Short mmCIF file of C-alpha atoms in Angstrom, two decimals:
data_model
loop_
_atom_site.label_atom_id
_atom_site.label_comp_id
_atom_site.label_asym_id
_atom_site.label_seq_id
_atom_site.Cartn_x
_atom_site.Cartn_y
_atom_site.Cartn_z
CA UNK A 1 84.65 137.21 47.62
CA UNK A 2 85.43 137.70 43.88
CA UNK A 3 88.88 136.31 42.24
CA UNK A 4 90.83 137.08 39.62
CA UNK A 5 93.84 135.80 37.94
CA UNK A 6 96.21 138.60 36.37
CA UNK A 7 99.42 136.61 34.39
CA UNK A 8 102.59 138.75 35.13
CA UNK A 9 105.51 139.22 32.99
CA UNK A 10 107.23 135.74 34.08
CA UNK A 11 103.80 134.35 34.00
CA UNK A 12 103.27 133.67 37.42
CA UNK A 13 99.99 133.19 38.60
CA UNK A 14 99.00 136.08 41.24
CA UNK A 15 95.66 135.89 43.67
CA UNK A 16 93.66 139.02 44.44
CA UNK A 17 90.51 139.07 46.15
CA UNK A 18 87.74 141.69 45.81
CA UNK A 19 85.25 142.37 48.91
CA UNK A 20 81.67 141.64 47.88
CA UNK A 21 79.47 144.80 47.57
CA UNK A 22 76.90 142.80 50.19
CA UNK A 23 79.97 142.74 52.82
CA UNK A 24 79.06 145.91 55.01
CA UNK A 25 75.43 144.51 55.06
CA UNK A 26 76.38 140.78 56.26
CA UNK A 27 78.17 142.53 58.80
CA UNK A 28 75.29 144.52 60.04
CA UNK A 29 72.59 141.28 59.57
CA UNK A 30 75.14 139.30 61.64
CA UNK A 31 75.08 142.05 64.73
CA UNK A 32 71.74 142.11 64.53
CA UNK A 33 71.16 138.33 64.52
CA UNK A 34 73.86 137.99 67.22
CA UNK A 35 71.42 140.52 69.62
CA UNK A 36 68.56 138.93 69.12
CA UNK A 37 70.21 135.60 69.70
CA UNK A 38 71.24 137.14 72.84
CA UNK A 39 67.62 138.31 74.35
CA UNK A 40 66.75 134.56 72.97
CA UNK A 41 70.01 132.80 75.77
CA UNK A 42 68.68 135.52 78.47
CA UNK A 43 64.72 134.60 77.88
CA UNK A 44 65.78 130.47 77.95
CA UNK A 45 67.59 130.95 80.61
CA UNK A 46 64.51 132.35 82.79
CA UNK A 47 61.99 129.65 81.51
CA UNK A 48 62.06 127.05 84.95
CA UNK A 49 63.06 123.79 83.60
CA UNK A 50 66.01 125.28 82.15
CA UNK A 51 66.49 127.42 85.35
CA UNK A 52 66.41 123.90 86.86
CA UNK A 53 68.73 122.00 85.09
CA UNK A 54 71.21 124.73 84.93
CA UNK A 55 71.16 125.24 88.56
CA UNK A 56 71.99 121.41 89.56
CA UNK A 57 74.40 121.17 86.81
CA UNK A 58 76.36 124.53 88.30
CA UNK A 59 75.89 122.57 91.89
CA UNK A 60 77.26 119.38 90.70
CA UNK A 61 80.15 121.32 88.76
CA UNK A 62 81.21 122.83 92.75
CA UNK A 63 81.54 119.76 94.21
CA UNK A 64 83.98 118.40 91.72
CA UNK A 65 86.33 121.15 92.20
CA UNK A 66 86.78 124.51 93.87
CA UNK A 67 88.50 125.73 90.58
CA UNK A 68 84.68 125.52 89.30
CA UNK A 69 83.56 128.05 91.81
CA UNK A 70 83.43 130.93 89.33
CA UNK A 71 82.69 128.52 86.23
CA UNK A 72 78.95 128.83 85.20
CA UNK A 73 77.68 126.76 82.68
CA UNK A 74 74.34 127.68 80.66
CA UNK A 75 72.40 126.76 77.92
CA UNK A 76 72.43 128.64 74.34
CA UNK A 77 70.72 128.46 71.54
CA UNK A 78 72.06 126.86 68.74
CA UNK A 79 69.63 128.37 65.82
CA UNK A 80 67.07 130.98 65.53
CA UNK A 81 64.79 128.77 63.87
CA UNK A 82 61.82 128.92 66.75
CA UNK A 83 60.71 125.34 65.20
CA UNK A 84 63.65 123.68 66.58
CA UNK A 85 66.17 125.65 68.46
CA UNK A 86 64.48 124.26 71.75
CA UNK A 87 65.79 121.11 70.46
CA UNK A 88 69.35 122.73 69.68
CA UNK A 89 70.45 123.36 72.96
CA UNK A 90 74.36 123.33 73.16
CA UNK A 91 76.97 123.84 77.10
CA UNK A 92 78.38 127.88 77.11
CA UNK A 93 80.22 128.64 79.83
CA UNK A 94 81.53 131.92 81.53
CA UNK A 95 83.84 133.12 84.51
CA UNK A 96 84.41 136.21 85.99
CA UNK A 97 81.36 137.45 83.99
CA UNK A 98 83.13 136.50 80.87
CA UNK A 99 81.79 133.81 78.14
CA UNK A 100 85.20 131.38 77.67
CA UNK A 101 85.10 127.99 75.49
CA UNK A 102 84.34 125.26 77.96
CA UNK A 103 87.70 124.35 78.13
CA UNK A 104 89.77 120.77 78.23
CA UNK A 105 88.36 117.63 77.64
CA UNK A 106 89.09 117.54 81.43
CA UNK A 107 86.53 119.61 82.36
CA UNK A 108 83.78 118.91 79.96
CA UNK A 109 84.15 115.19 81.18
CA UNK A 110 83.18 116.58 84.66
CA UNK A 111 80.27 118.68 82.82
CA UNK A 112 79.17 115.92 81.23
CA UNK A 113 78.83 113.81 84.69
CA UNK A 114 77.42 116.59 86.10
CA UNK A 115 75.08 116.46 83.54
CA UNK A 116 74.45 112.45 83.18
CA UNK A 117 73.25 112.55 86.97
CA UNK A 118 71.23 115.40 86.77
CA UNK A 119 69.48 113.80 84.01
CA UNK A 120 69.44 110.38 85.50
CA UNK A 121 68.06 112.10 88.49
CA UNK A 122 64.86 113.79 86.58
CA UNK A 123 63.97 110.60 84.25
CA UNK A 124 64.02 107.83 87.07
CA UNK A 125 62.53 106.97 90.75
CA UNK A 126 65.40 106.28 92.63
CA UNK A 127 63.18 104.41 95.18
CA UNK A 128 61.45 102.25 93.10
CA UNK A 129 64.00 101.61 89.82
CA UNK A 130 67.37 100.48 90.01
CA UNK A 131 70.25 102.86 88.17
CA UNK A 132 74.04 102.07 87.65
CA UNK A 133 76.05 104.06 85.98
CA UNK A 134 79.03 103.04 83.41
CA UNK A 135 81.84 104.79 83.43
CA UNK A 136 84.82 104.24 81.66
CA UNK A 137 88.67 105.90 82.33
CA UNK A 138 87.11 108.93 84.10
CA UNK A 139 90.50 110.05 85.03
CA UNK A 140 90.92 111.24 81.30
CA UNK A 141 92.89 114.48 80.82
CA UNK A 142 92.55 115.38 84.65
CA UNK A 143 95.30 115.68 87.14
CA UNK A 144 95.83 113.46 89.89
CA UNK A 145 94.51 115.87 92.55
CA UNK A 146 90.93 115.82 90.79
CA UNK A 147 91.44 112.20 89.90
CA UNK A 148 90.71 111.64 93.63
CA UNK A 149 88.18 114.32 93.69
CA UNK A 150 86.20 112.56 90.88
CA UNK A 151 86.47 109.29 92.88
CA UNK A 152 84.90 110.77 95.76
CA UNK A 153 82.11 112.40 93.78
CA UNK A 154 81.88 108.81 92.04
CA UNK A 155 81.42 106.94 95.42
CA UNK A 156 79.13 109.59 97.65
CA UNK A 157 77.42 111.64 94.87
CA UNK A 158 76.15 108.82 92.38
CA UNK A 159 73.21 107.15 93.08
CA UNK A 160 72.89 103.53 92.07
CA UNK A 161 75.41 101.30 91.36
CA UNK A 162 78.37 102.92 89.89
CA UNK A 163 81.21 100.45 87.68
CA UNK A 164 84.23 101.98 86.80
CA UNK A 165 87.15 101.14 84.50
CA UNK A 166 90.49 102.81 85.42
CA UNK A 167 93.79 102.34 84.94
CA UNK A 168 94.64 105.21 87.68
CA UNK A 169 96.27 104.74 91.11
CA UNK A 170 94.45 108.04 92.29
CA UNK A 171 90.93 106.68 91.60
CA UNK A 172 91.69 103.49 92.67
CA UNK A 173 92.97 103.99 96.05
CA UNK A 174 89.90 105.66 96.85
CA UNK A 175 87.64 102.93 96.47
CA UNK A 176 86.44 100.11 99.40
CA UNK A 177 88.93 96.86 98.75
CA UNK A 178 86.07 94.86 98.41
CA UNK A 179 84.85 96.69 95.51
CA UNK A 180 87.52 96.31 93.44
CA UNK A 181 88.43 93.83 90.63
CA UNK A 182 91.72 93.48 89.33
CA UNK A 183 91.11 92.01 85.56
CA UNK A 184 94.30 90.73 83.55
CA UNK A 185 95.23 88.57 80.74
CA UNK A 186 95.62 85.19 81.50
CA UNK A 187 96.14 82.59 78.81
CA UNK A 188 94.60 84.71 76.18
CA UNK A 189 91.90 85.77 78.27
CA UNK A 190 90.59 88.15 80.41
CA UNK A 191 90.39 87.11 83.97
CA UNK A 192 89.39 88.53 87.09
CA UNK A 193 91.55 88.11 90.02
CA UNK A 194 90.30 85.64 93.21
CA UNK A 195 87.61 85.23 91.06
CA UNK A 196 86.38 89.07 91.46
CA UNK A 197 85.59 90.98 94.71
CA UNK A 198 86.48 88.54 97.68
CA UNK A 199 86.93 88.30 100.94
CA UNK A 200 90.79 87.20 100.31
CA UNK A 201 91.28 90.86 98.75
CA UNK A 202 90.01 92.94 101.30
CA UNK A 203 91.66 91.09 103.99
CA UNK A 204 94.71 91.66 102.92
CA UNK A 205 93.90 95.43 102.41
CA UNK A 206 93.48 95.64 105.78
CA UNK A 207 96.77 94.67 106.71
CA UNK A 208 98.32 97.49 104.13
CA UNK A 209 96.81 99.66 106.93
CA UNK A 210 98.72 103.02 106.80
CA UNK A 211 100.70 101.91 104.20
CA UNK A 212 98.16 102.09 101.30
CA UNK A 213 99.03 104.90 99.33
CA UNK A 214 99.46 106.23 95.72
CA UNK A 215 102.83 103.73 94.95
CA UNK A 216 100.97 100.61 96.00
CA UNK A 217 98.05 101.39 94.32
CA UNK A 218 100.70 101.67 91.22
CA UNK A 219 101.18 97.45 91.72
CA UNK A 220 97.17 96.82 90.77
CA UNK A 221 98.72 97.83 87.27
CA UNK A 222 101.99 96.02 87.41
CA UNK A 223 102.79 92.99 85.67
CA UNK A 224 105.16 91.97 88.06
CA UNK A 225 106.34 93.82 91.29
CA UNK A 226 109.92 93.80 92.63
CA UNK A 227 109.56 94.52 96.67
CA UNK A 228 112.58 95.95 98.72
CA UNK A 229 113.37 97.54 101.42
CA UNK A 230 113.48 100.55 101.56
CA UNK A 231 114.61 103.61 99.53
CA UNK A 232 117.98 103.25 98.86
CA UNK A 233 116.79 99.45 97.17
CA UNK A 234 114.91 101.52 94.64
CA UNK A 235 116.90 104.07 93.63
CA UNK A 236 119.98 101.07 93.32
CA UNK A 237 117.51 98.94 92.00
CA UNK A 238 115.97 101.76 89.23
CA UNK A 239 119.91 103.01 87.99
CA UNK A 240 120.78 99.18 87.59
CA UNK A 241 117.34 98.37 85.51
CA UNK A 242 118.59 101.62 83.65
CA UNK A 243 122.49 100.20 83.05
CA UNK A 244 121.73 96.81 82.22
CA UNK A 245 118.89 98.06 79.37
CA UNK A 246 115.88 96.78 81.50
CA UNK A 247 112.97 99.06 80.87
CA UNK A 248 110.75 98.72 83.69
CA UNK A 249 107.61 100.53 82.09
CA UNK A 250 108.30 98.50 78.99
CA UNK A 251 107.73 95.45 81.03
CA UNK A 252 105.69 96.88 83.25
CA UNK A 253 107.22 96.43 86.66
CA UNK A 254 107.00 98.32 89.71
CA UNK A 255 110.02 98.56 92.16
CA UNK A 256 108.23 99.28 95.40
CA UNK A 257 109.39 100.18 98.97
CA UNK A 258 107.94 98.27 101.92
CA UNK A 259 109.56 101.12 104.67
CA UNK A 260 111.35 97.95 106.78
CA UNK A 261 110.58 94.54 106.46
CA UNK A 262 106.86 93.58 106.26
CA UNK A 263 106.87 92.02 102.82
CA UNK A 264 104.12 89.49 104.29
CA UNK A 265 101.66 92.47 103.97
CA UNK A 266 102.63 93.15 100.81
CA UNK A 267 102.78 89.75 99.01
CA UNK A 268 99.59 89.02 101.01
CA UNK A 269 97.55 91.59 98.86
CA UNK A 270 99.30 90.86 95.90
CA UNK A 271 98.82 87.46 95.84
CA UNK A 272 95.16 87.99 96.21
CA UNK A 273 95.04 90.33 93.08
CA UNK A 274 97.06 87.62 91.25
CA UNK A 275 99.94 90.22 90.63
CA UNK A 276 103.36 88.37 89.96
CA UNK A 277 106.26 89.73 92.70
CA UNK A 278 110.02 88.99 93.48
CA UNK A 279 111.78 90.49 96.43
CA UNK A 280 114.92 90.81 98.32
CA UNK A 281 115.63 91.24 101.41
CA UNK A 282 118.56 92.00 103.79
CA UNK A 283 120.33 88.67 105.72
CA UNK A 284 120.13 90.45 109.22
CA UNK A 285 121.27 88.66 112.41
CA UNK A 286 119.73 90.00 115.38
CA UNK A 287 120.77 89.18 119.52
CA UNK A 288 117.71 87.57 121.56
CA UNK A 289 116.56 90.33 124.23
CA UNK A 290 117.54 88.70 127.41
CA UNK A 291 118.54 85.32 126.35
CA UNK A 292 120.65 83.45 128.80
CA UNK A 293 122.92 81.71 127.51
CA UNK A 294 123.45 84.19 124.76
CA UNK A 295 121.02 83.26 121.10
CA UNK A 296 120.18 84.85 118.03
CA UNK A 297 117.77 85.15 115.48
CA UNK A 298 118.93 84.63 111.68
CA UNK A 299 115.74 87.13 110.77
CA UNK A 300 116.46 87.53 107.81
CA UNK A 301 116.70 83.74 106.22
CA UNK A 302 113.86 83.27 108.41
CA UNK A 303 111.71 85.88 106.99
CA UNK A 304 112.58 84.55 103.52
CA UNK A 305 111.76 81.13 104.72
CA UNK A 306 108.26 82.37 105.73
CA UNK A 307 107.63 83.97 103.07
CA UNK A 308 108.37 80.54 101.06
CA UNK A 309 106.36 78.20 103.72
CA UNK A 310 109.53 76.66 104.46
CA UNK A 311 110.55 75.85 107.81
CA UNK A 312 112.36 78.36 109.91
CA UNK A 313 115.67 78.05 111.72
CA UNK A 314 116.10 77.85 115.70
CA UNK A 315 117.47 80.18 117.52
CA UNK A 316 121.62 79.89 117.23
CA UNK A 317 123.04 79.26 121.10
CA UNK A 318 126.73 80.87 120.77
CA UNK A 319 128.73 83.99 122.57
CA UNK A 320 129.75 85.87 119.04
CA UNK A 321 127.40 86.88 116.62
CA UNK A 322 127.86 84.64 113.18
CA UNK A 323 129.74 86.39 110.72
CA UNK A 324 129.86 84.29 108.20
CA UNK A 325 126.65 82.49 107.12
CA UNK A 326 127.71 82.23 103.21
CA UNK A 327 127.26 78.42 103.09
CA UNK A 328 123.59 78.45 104.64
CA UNK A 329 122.95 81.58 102.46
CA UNK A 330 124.13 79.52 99.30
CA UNK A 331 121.86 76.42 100.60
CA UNK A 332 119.31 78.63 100.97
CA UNK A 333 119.34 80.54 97.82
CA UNK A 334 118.63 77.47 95.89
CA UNK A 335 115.57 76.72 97.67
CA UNK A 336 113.78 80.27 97.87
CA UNK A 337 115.58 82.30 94.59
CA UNK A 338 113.40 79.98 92.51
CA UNK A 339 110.37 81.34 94.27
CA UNK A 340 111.51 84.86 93.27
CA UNK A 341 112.90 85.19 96.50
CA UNK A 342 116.44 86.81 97.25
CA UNK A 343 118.48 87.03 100.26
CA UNK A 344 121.57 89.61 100.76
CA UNK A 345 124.46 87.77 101.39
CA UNK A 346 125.01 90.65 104.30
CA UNK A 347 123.09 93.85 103.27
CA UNK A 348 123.12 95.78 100.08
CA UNK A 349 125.70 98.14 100.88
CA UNK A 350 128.00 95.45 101.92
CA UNK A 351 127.04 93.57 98.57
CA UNK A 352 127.88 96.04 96.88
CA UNK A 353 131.16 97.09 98.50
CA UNK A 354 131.90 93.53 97.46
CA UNK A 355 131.10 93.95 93.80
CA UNK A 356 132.35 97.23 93.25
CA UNK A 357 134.72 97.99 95.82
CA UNK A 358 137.14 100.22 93.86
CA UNK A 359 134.56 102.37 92.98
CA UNK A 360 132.68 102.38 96.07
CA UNK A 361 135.90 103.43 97.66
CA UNK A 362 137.14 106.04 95.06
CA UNK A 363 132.86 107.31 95.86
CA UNK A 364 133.72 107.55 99.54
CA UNK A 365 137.81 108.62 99.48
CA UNK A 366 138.15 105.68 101.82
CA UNK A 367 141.03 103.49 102.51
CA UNK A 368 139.30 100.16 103.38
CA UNK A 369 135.70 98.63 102.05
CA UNK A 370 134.65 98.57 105.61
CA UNK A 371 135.31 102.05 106.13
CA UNK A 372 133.65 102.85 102.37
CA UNK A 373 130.53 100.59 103.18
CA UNK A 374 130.42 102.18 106.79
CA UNK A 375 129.60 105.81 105.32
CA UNK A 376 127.67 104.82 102.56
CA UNK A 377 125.35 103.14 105.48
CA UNK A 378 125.53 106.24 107.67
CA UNK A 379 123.22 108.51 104.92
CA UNK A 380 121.92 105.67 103.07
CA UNK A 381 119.42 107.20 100.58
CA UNK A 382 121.17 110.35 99.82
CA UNK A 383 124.82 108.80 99.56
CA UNK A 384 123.25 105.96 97.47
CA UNK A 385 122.10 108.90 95.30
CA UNK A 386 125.41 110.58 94.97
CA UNK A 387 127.25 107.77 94.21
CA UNK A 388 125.10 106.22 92.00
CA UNK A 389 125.71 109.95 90.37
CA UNK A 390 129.39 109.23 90.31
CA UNK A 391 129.51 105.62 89.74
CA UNK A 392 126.54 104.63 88.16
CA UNK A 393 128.15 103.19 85.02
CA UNK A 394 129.93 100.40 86.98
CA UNK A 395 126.76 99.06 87.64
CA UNK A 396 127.07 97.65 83.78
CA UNK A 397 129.61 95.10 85.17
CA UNK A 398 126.97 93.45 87.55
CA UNK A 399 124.71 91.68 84.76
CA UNK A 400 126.11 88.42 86.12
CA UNK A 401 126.21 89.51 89.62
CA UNK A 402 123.83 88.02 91.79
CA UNK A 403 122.43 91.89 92.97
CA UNK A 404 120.93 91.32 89.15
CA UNK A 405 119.23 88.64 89.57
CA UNK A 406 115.74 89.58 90.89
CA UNK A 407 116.03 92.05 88.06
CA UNK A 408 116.09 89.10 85.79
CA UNK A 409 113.83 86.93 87.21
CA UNK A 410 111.19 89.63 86.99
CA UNK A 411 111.63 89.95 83.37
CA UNK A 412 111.45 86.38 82.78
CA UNK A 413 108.50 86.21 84.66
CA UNK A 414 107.03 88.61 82.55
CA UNK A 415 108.07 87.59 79.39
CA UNK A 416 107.01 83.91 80.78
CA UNK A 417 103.42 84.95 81.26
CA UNK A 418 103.22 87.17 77.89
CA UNK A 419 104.51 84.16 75.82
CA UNK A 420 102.61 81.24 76.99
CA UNK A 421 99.30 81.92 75.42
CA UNK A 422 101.37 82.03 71.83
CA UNK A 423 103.08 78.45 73.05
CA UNK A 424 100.06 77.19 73.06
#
């Protein structure tokens, strides 16, 4: 294009352009270049190496993901200079007969794998050279459903050894517990948990059982898990982080539900990745089945006290059940809180009925806490949702409370761990 400058009468500078004369003929060079590069793509594509390589690429491409059913990829030429445009060989791609850009980084990742083993496959002897493959964060720019897709194509599809790096729950679940190293920072370091893959870890795996799933496989990550009961614990637990300015993902703790009361299983596996964890737990009292004279079972300190390898109480020979067990609780709490373990002084929704029990009355419209605590227990979950919807401001008043306090001592274990390499 020509320009020109014309000055008007306020002498402001004005841009024109002027089409070359040669434009029309570019135009007509480029079609014609553009055909012939066309019979060039259709004549590589029928020579049989590229045939070949195209082909396994296209069948590597399926098993990642049915949304590549329809997704070809080719090869094009990059240059019409004959010398070299063998050599210039750049990914196309079409659907539904259409040529579309190859898309996200996503998906050219999984191109690129596709790719890498096809390659891998033509330049080595699997059976007499050994081949591992490096991959790092393959769960870039994909969503979680073919984050586990990938991992399956990583583990059956590679051949060789295959080490990944991932920071994803959905890849990492996927994987044998023995073949997985958990590496942290430990006094400035890098360190790999038990010492790498052991027989500690996948031990412990096995006891997860049905239970492994995409929120414990959030705890490899954590710098600190806080383990309750169930769900109404974490959505209590998550609005008071919220109220008393504790950001969880800041310090990177997970609040995870154990479904009931196996917490062994739980700190088993996390004590074997090395993964700090505080929990709390409900103070229940249960009858001995058939126990004559009448006993029961304080489960609850006694599950604590297991958890701490402390010794356990006897069974308690009376008629009533004990009511009040605040003086053993206090005893208690002095030996296991420092061990990030916390007992309820009842349950939560009587603890809380205790702290808050104006509000947790005005919540319910009831007369007495017992009556307010009673229907909070009957829907547990979805009343502890509603009120916290009501309510959940109050919760500011508990800092001091001791329902705060495995909130706390998370965050100090945290901050513990982050500052002791600078104390030194």
């Amino acid at each position: 294009h020509g320009l020109r400058f014309r000055s008007a009468v306020r002498e402001t500078p004005l841009l024109h352009t002027k089409l070359s004369p040669c434009y029309g003929l570019n135009e007509v060079t480029l079609e014609g270049i553009q055909t012939a590069l066309g019979k060039i793509n259709n004549s590589i594509g029928k020579l049989s190496y590229v045939a070949d390589a195209t082909t396994v690429i296209n069948d590597e491409l399926k098993k990642l993901s049915h949304h590549h059913s329809d997704y070809k990829v080719n090869l094009e030429a990059k240059t019409v200079n004959f010398s070299t445009f063998i050599d210039q060989l750049s990914l196309g791609a079409s659907t539904q007969n259409r040529k579309v850009g190859l898309g996200g980084d996503g998906r050219n990742n999984q191109i690129l794998m596709a790719l890498w083993k096809a390659k891998s496959e033509l330049e080595h002897d699997l059976e007499d050279e050994a081949v591992i493959y490096c991959v790092e964060e393959p769960e870039a720019h994909l969503h979680p459903h073919q984050q586990r897709k990938l991992s399956k194509y990583l583990i059956d599809e590679l051949p060789g050894q295959v080490l990944v790096s991932t920071h994803s729950p959905q890849i990492t679940e996927s994987f044998q517990p023995d073949s997985i190293i958990r590496l942290f920072e430990k006094e400035g370091m890098t360190s790999a948990a038990s010492d790498g893959c052991s027989d500690c870890v996948e031990d412990a795996w096995e006891d997860m059982g049905y239970r492994m799933s995409i929120l414990p496989a959030e705890a490899f990550f954590s710098d600190c898990v806080f383990l309750v009961e169930g769900p109404s614990e974490v959505l209590f637990y998550q609005a008071l982080a919220v109220q008393l300015d504790i950001d969880l993902d800041y310090h990177n703790i997970s609040i995870l539900s154990v479904d009931g009361i196996a917490f062994g299983v739980y700190v088993k596996i996390l004590d074997a990745l090395e993964i700090p964890w505080v929990l709390r737990t409900d103070n229940d009292v249960f009858k001995v089945p058939e126990s004559d004279p009448i006993k029961w079972n304080l489960a609850g300190l006694n599950r604590a006290l297991r958890i701490a390898n402390e010794d356990e109480y006897e069974y308690w020979e009376q008629v009533e059940k004990p009511d009040d067990l605040s003086e053993l609780w206090a005893d208690e709490a002095e030996v296991l809180n420092p061990k990030g373990i916390y007992v309820s002084k009842i349950d939560l929704e009587n603890d809380l009925g205790e702290a808050l029990s104006d509000e947790l009355k005005e919540y319910t419209g009831k007369l007495t806490i017992n009556a307010a605590v009673k229907y909070l227990q009957g829907k547990k979950a979805v009343r502890m949702r509603e009120f916290l919807a009501e309510k959940g401001a109050s919760l500011k008043d508990l800092n001091s409370d001791e329902l705060a306090q495995p909130l706390h001592h998370a965050v100090k274990h945290v901050e513990g761990r982050r500052a002791a390499p600078e104390e030194e």
